[in-house]
Amino acid sequence: MPMPVLEHEEFIEQAYFFHAFRERLADGVPSQEILQRIGEELLSTTRLPMAVGFLATESKVSGLMAPAMRHLSHYFTAFQAHVIAQAEADLSRFPMEQALLVLEREVEYKAKGASLPGLFIYQFESLSRNRLGYTTGLSAMAEDPMYDEDWRDYILTLQTRLGDVDFADLIFVRSSYFVNERRRINPDFIPKYPPLFGEKEGKIARANRGRDPLYLFSALQRQLGYPEVPRPKRPDGVEDRIALLEQRVAQLESRLKFVESEGGGGGGAPVDVMKQVMVNPEDTAGIPAGWTARRLGS
């Protein structure tokens, strides 16, 4: 059975769930504890509290959420499960906070009435920016119930076309703008495949042919109000700088203690640093026995 499209209130509650989960995870609360308690805050007329309860139970056994989300394929989309799985993978550089923010903005866009071109661009850019894998990622996208059969065929076709054809061209040739341009030359032109993108998407794609796809994504967001994909945070090195400052403060403290121990900090006699490195004769064990005799005999 294909997954049905969720109702509007389900999207709203999912957005709150991902948002609250992300904030509490950033505060250091364990994920299992979050899942155990957050179900009480969700709207009981939706199916999300039951789904979260199942996630909480399964995460106690495996410590993972993605397998449980795949079991709930009638509620969570395959794309949602894929994003969480990439964050939970071993040696993953994709943090869970980033994954939850990606899903939060996706369901917020759906709650506002997402257009299919906008949803496709958001999901595809999420895969691209965060390096979540095109093969499994596109397969997961195609299972989203909001897409019809034409969209699913198009998404699965990208698995073999990416890398060989410019991404902007893949959008341009499936747009209404491309069809209208061809019909100006040939009024009887009939496209081989139905257009999926509108006139504006086609114009923007044509203007970005041969350029970095990130410029295309940015232009679509500016011109058409498509949702912005959260960007990975750049390491700012704050922790390293703090550790360096702590080390220098410790060095200064040790030097101050040294100065105070010599009495040089209270206006007294100047500190003789050489005394700290010179060895006084009375502080030694004396000349080794027999050393002078051997020295004279030589």
Short mmCIF file of C-alpha atoms in Angstrom, two decimals:
data_model
loop_
_atom_site.label_atom_id
_atom_site.label_comp_id
_atom_site.label_asym_id
_atom_site.label_seq_id
_atom_site.Cartn_x
_atom_site.Cartn_y
_atom_site.Cartn_z
CA MET A 1 0.00 0.00 0.00
CA PRO A 2 1.48 3.38 -0.97
CA MET A 3 1.75 5.93 1.80
CA PRO A 4 -1.14 8.44 1.80
CA VAL A 5 -0.55 12.18 1.89
CA LEU A 6 -0.78 13.34 5.50
CA GLU A 7 -3.25 15.96 6.65
CA HIS A 8 -2.27 19.54 7.37
CA GLU A 9 -2.28 19.16 11.16
CA GLU A 10 0.09 16.19 10.91
CA PHE A 11 2.67 18.35 9.13
CA ILE A 12 2.35 21.05 11.79
CA GLU A 13 2.91 18.57 14.61
CA GLN A 14 5.83 16.97 12.81
CA ALA A 15 7.47 20.38 12.43
CA TYR A 16 7.08 20.97 16.17
CA PHE A 17 8.43 17.50 16.92
CA PHE A 18 11.59 17.97 14.84
CA HIS A 19 12.10 21.48 16.22
CA ALA A 20 11.73 20.49 19.87
CA PHE A 21 13.84 17.37 19.36
CA ARG A 22 16.65 19.43 17.83
CA GLU A 23 16.67 22.08 20.56
CA ARG A 24 16.67 19.60 23.43
CA LEU A 25 19.34 17.51 21.77
CA ALA A 26 21.51 20.63 21.55
CA ASP A 27 20.94 21.16 25.29
CA GLY A 28 22.46 17.75 25.98
CA VAL A 29 19.27 15.80 26.69
CA PRO A 30 19.58 12.12 25.60
CA SER A 31 17.50 11.26 22.55
CA GLN A 32 15.75 8.37 24.28
CA GLU A 33 14.65 10.67 27.08
CA ILE A 34 13.38 13.20 24.56
CA LEU A 35 11.31 10.57 22.75
CA GLN A 36 9.95 9.31 26.05
CA ARG A 37 8.59 12.69 27.11
CA ILE A 38 7.81 14.67 23.98
CA GLY A 39 4.84 12.51 23.04
CA GLU A 40 2.83 14.11 25.84
CA GLU A 41 3.20 17.54 24.19
CA LEU A 42 1.89 16.51 20.78
CA LEU A 43 -1.68 16.95 19.63
CA SER A 44 -3.55 13.78 20.56
CA THR A 45 -5.90 14.02 17.57
CA THR A 46 -2.98 13.29 15.27
CA ARG A 47 -1.15 10.01 14.76
CA LEU A 48 2.23 11.46 15.69
CA PRO A 49 2.06 10.63 19.44
CA MET A 50 1.62 6.93 18.63
CA ALA A 51 4.44 7.10 16.10
CA VAL A 52 6.76 8.79 18.61
CA GLY A 53 5.86 6.17 21.21
CA PHE A 54 6.94 3.46 18.78
CA LEU A 55 10.19 5.33 18.09
CA ALA A 56 10.87 5.56 21.82
CA THR A 57 10.31 1.83 22.31
CA GLU A 58 12.44 0.76 19.37
CA SER A 59 15.27 3.18 20.18
CA LYS A 60 15.68 1.56 23.59
CA VAL A 61 16.53 -1.72 21.86
CA SER A 62 18.75 -0.58 18.98
CA GLY A 63 19.60 2.99 19.96
CA LEU A 64 18.54 4.13 16.45
CA MET A 65 15.49 5.88 15.04
CA ALA A 66 15.84 5.25 11.32
CA PRO A 67 14.89 1.52 11.41
CA ALA A 68 11.78 2.35 13.42
CA MET A 69 10.85 5.11 10.96
CA ARG A 70 11.14 2.63 8.11
CA HIS A 71 8.72 0.31 9.95
CA LEU A 72 6.30 3.25 10.08
CA SER A 73 6.40 3.72 6.31
CA HIS A 74 2.69 4.54 6.35
CA TYR A 75 3.47 7.68 8.38
CA PHE A 76 7.09 8.76 7.93
CA THR A 77 8.34 9.18 4.38
CA ALA A 78 11.31 7.26 3.04
CA PHE A 79 13.15 10.57 2.62
CA GLN A 80 12.74 11.34 6.33
CA ALA A 81 14.04 7.90 7.29
CA HIS A 82 16.97 8.29 4.87
CA VAL A 83 18.03 11.64 6.34
CA ILE A 84 17.94 10.28 9.90
CA ALA A 85 19.80 7.13 8.83
CA GLN A 86 22.60 9.21 7.34
CA ALA A 87 22.96 11.11 10.63
CA GLU A 88 23.02 7.86 12.62
CA ALA A 89 25.52 6.11 10.35
CA ASP A 90 28.93 5.16 11.74
CA LEU A 91 31.65 7.73 11.04
CA SER A 92 29.00 10.15 9.78
CA ARG A 93 29.91 13.83 9.49
CA PHE A 94 26.24 14.76 9.18
CA PRO A 95 25.12 15.81 12.69
CA MET A 96 21.70 14.87 13.99
CA GLU A 97 20.85 18.52 14.70
CA GLN A 98 21.39 19.27 11.01
CA ALA A 99 19.22 16.32 9.96
CA LEU A 100 16.37 17.41 12.22
CA LEU A 101 16.56 20.97 10.88
CA VAL A 102 16.38 19.68 7.28
CA LEU A 103 13.23 17.68 8.11
CA GLU A 104 11.73 20.53 10.10
CA ARG A 105 11.89 22.93 7.17
CA GLU A 106 10.61 20.28 4.78
CA VAL A 107 7.41 19.61 6.71
CA GLU A 108 6.94 23.34 7.35
CA TYR A 109 7.00 23.84 3.60
CA LYS A 110 4.49 21.03 3.13
CA ALA A 111 2.23 22.55 5.79
CA LYS A 112 2.22 25.84 3.84
CA GLY A 113 1.17 24.06 0.65
CA ALA A 114 4.35 22.97 -1.08
CA SER A 115 4.59 23.03 -4.84
CA LEU A 116 6.04 19.89 -6.36
CA PRO A 117 8.91 21.71 -8.11
CA GLY A 118 9.76 23.49 -4.84
CA LEU A 119 9.64 20.27 -2.83
CA PHE A 120 11.83 18.49 -5.38
CA ILE A 121 14.44 21.26 -5.39
CA TYR A 122 14.53 21.37 -1.59
CA GLN A 123 14.97 17.62 -1.20
CA PHE A 124 17.54 17.38 -3.98
CA GLU A 125 19.57 20.30 -2.62
CA SER A 126 19.49 18.67 0.84
CA LEU A 127 21.09 15.57 -0.65
CA SER A 128 23.64 17.64 -2.54
CA ARG A 129 24.73 20.03 0.20
CA ASN A 130 25.01 17.39 2.91
CA ARG A 131 26.38 14.58 0.71
CA LEU A 132 23.63 12.14 1.63
CA GLY A 133 24.01 9.91 -1.43
CA TYR A 134 22.17 10.28 -4.72
CA THR A 135 21.33 6.63 -5.41
CA THR A 136 19.48 5.82 -2.20
CA GLY A 137 18.49 9.45 -1.69
CA LEU A 138 16.69 9.77 -5.02
CA SER A 139 14.97 6.44 -4.47
CA ALA A 140 13.73 7.72 -1.13
CA MET A 141 12.55 10.97 -2.72
CA ALA A 142 10.57 9.10 -5.36
CA GLU A 143 8.54 7.35 -2.65
CA ASP A 144 7.14 10.60 -1.30
CA PRO A 145 3.34 10.35 -1.74
CA MET A 146 3.08 13.98 -2.85
CA TYR A 147 4.72 13.11 -6.18
CA ASP A 148 2.63 11.63 -8.96
CA GLU A 149 3.78 8.98 -11.42
CA ASP A 150 5.40 11.48 -13.81
CA TRP A 151 7.46 12.97 -11.01
CA ARG A 152 8.53 9.55 -9.73
CA ASP A 153 9.72 8.53 -13.18
CA TYR A 154 11.63 11.79 -13.53
CA ILE A 155 13.33 11.45 -10.12
CA LEU A 156 14.39 7.86 -10.76
CA THR A 157 15.70 8.84 -14.21
CA LEU A 158 18.09 11.29 -12.53
CA GLN A 159 19.98 8.35 -11.04
CA THR A 160 21.45 7.61 -14.47
CA ARG A 161 21.57 11.16 -15.86
CA LEU A 162 23.38 13.01 -13.10
CA GLY A 163 26.99 13.63 -13.99
CA ASP A 164 26.39 13.14 -17.72
CA VAL A 165 23.94 16.02 -18.21
CA ASP A 166 24.06 19.44 -16.60
CA PHE A 167 21.48 19.65 -13.80
CA ALA A 168 20.15 22.97 -15.11
CA ASP A 169 19.45 21.29 -18.46
CA LEU A 170 17.57 18.49 -16.71
CA ILE A 171 15.21 21.12 -15.34
CA PHE A 172 15.10 23.27 -18.46
CA VAL A 173 14.01 20.49 -20.85
CA ARG A 174 11.15 19.50 -18.51
CA SER A 175 9.80 23.04 -18.13
CA SER A 176 6.94 24.90 -19.78
CA TYR A 177 9.44 27.53 -20.89
CA PHE A 178 11.26 24.94 -23.04
CA VAL A 179 7.99 23.82 -24.65
CA ASN A 180 6.95 27.39 -25.44
CA GLU A 181 10.35 28.16 -26.96
CA ARG A 182 10.13 25.12 -29.23
CA ARG A 183 6.59 25.95 -30.28
CA ARG A 184 7.70 29.38 -31.42
CA ILE A 185 9.84 27.59 -33.97
CA ASN A 186 7.54 24.66 -34.60
CA PRO A 187 3.89 25.25 -33.60
CA ASP A 188 3.21 21.51 -33.85
CA PHE A 189 5.92 20.58 -31.35
CA ILE A 190 4.79 17.94 -28.84
CA PRO A 191 7.16 17.21 -25.92
CA LYS A 192 8.23 13.63 -25.41
CA TYR A 193 7.59 13.93 -21.69
CA PRO A 194 5.08 16.17 -19.89
CA PRO A 195 6.59 19.37 -18.43
CA LEU A 196 7.02 19.33 -14.68
CA PHE A 197 8.46 22.80 -14.05
CA GLY A 198 6.86 26.11 -14.84
CA GLU A 199 7.85 29.04 -17.02
CA LYS A 200 9.89 30.80 -14.32
CA GLU A 201 11.80 27.67 -13.30
CA GLY A 202 12.73 27.10 -16.94
CA LYS A 203 14.04 30.65 -17.38
CA ILE A 204 16.14 30.46 -14.23
CA ALA A 205 17.50 27.03 -15.22
CA ARG A 206 18.45 28.28 -18.68
CA ALA A 207 20.27 31.27 -17.16
CA ASN A 208 22.32 28.93 -14.97
CA ARG A 209 23.37 26.39 -17.58
CA GLY A 210 26.99 25.36 -17.15
CA ARG A 211 27.26 26.93 -13.71
CA ASP A 212 27.45 25.49 -10.22
CA PRO A 213 24.03 24.03 -9.28
CA LEU A 214 24.23 25.90 -5.96
CA TYR A 215 23.77 29.14 -7.90
CA LEU A 216 20.64 27.67 -9.44
CA PHE A 217 19.26 26.69 -6.04
CA SER A 218 19.97 30.15 -4.67
CA ALA A 219 18.24 31.85 -7.60
CA LEU A 220 15.14 29.69 -7.22
CA GLN A 221 14.98 30.56 -3.54
CA ARG A 222 15.29 34.29 -4.21
CA GLN A 223 12.92 34.48 -7.15
CA LEU A 224 10.27 31.89 -6.31
CA GLY A 225 10.39 31.72 -2.52
CA TYR A 226 11.58 28.12 -2.38
CA PRO A 227 12.62 27.03 1.14
CA GLU A 228 16.29 27.47 1.97
CA VAL A 229 18.22 24.33 2.80
CA PRO A 230 20.16 24.69 6.07
CA ARG A 231 23.87 24.91 5.42
CA PRO A 232 26.40 22.90 7.46
CA LYS A 233 28.03 24.96 10.17
CA ARG A 234 31.61 25.89 9.56
CA PRO A 235 34.02 25.13 12.41
CA ASP A 236 34.92 28.45 14.00
CA GLY A 237 37.67 27.14 16.29
CA VAL A 238 36.19 28.78 19.39
CA GLU A 239 37.01 25.82 21.59
CA ASP A 240 40.61 25.75 20.37
CA ARG A 241 41.02 29.45 21.06
CA ILE A 242 39.57 29.07 24.54
CA ALA A 243 41.96 26.22 25.31
CA LEU A 244 44.89 28.33 24.09
CA LEU A 245 43.81 31.25 26.27
CA GLU A 246 43.51 28.98 29.30
CA GLN A 247 47.01 27.68 28.66
CA ARG A 248 48.44 31.20 28.45
CA VAL A 249 46.63 32.30 31.61
CA ALA A 250 48.11 29.31 33.43
CA GLN A 251 51.58 30.29 32.22
CA LEU A 252 51.09 33.86 33.41
CA GLU A 253 49.92 32.63 36.81
CA SER A 254 53.02 30.47 37.20
CA ARG A 255 55.26 33.40 36.29
CA LEU A 256 53.51 35.67 38.78
CA LYS A 257 53.97 33.11 41.52
CA PHE A 258 57.64 32.91 40.63
CA VAL A 259 58.03 36.69 40.85
CA GLU A 260 56.17 36.85 44.16
CA SER A 261 58.28 34.09 45.65
CA GLU A 262 61.43 36.14 44.93
CA GLY A 263 59.99 39.28 46.47
CA GLY A 264 60.19 41.25 43.30
CA GLY A 265 56.53 42.13 43.18
CA GLY A 266 56.43 44.35 46.25
CA GLY A 267 58.98 46.99 45.36
CA GLY A 268 61.91 45.13 46.96
CA ALA A 269 65.22 44.14 45.48
CA PRO A 270 65.15 43.06 41.84
CA VAL A 271 64.83 39.41 41.14
CA ASP A 272 68.07 37.62 40.28
CA VAL A 273 66.95 35.13 37.69
CA MET A 274 70.38 33.51 37.51
CA LYS A 275 70.03 32.24 41.06
CA GLN A 276 67.27 29.96 39.86
CA VAL A 277 69.52 28.18 37.38
CA MET A 278 72.91 28.29 39.16
CA VAL A 279 73.94 25.37 41.39
CA ASN A 280 75.57 26.42 44.66
CA PRO A 281 78.45 24.29 46.00
CA GLU A 282 76.69 23.73 49.31
CA ASP A 283 73.72 22.26 47.45
CA THR A 284 75.83 19.48 45.90
CA ALA A 285 77.12 16.21 47.36
CA GLY A 286 80.71 17.40 46.99
CA ILE A 287 83.59 16.08 44.87
CA PRO A 288 83.25 12.35 44.19
CA ALA A 289 85.60 10.19 46.25
CA GLY A 290 88.92 9.47 44.50
CA TRP A 291 88.22 11.91 41.72
CA THR A 292 91.15 14.22 42.65
CA ALA A 293 93.64 11.33 42.98
CA ARG A 294 92.76 9.95 39.57
CA ARG A 295 92.94 13.42 38.14
CA LEU A 296 96.47 13.98 39.56
CA GLY A 297 97.68 10.53 38.55
CA SER A 298 96.80 11.20 34.99
#
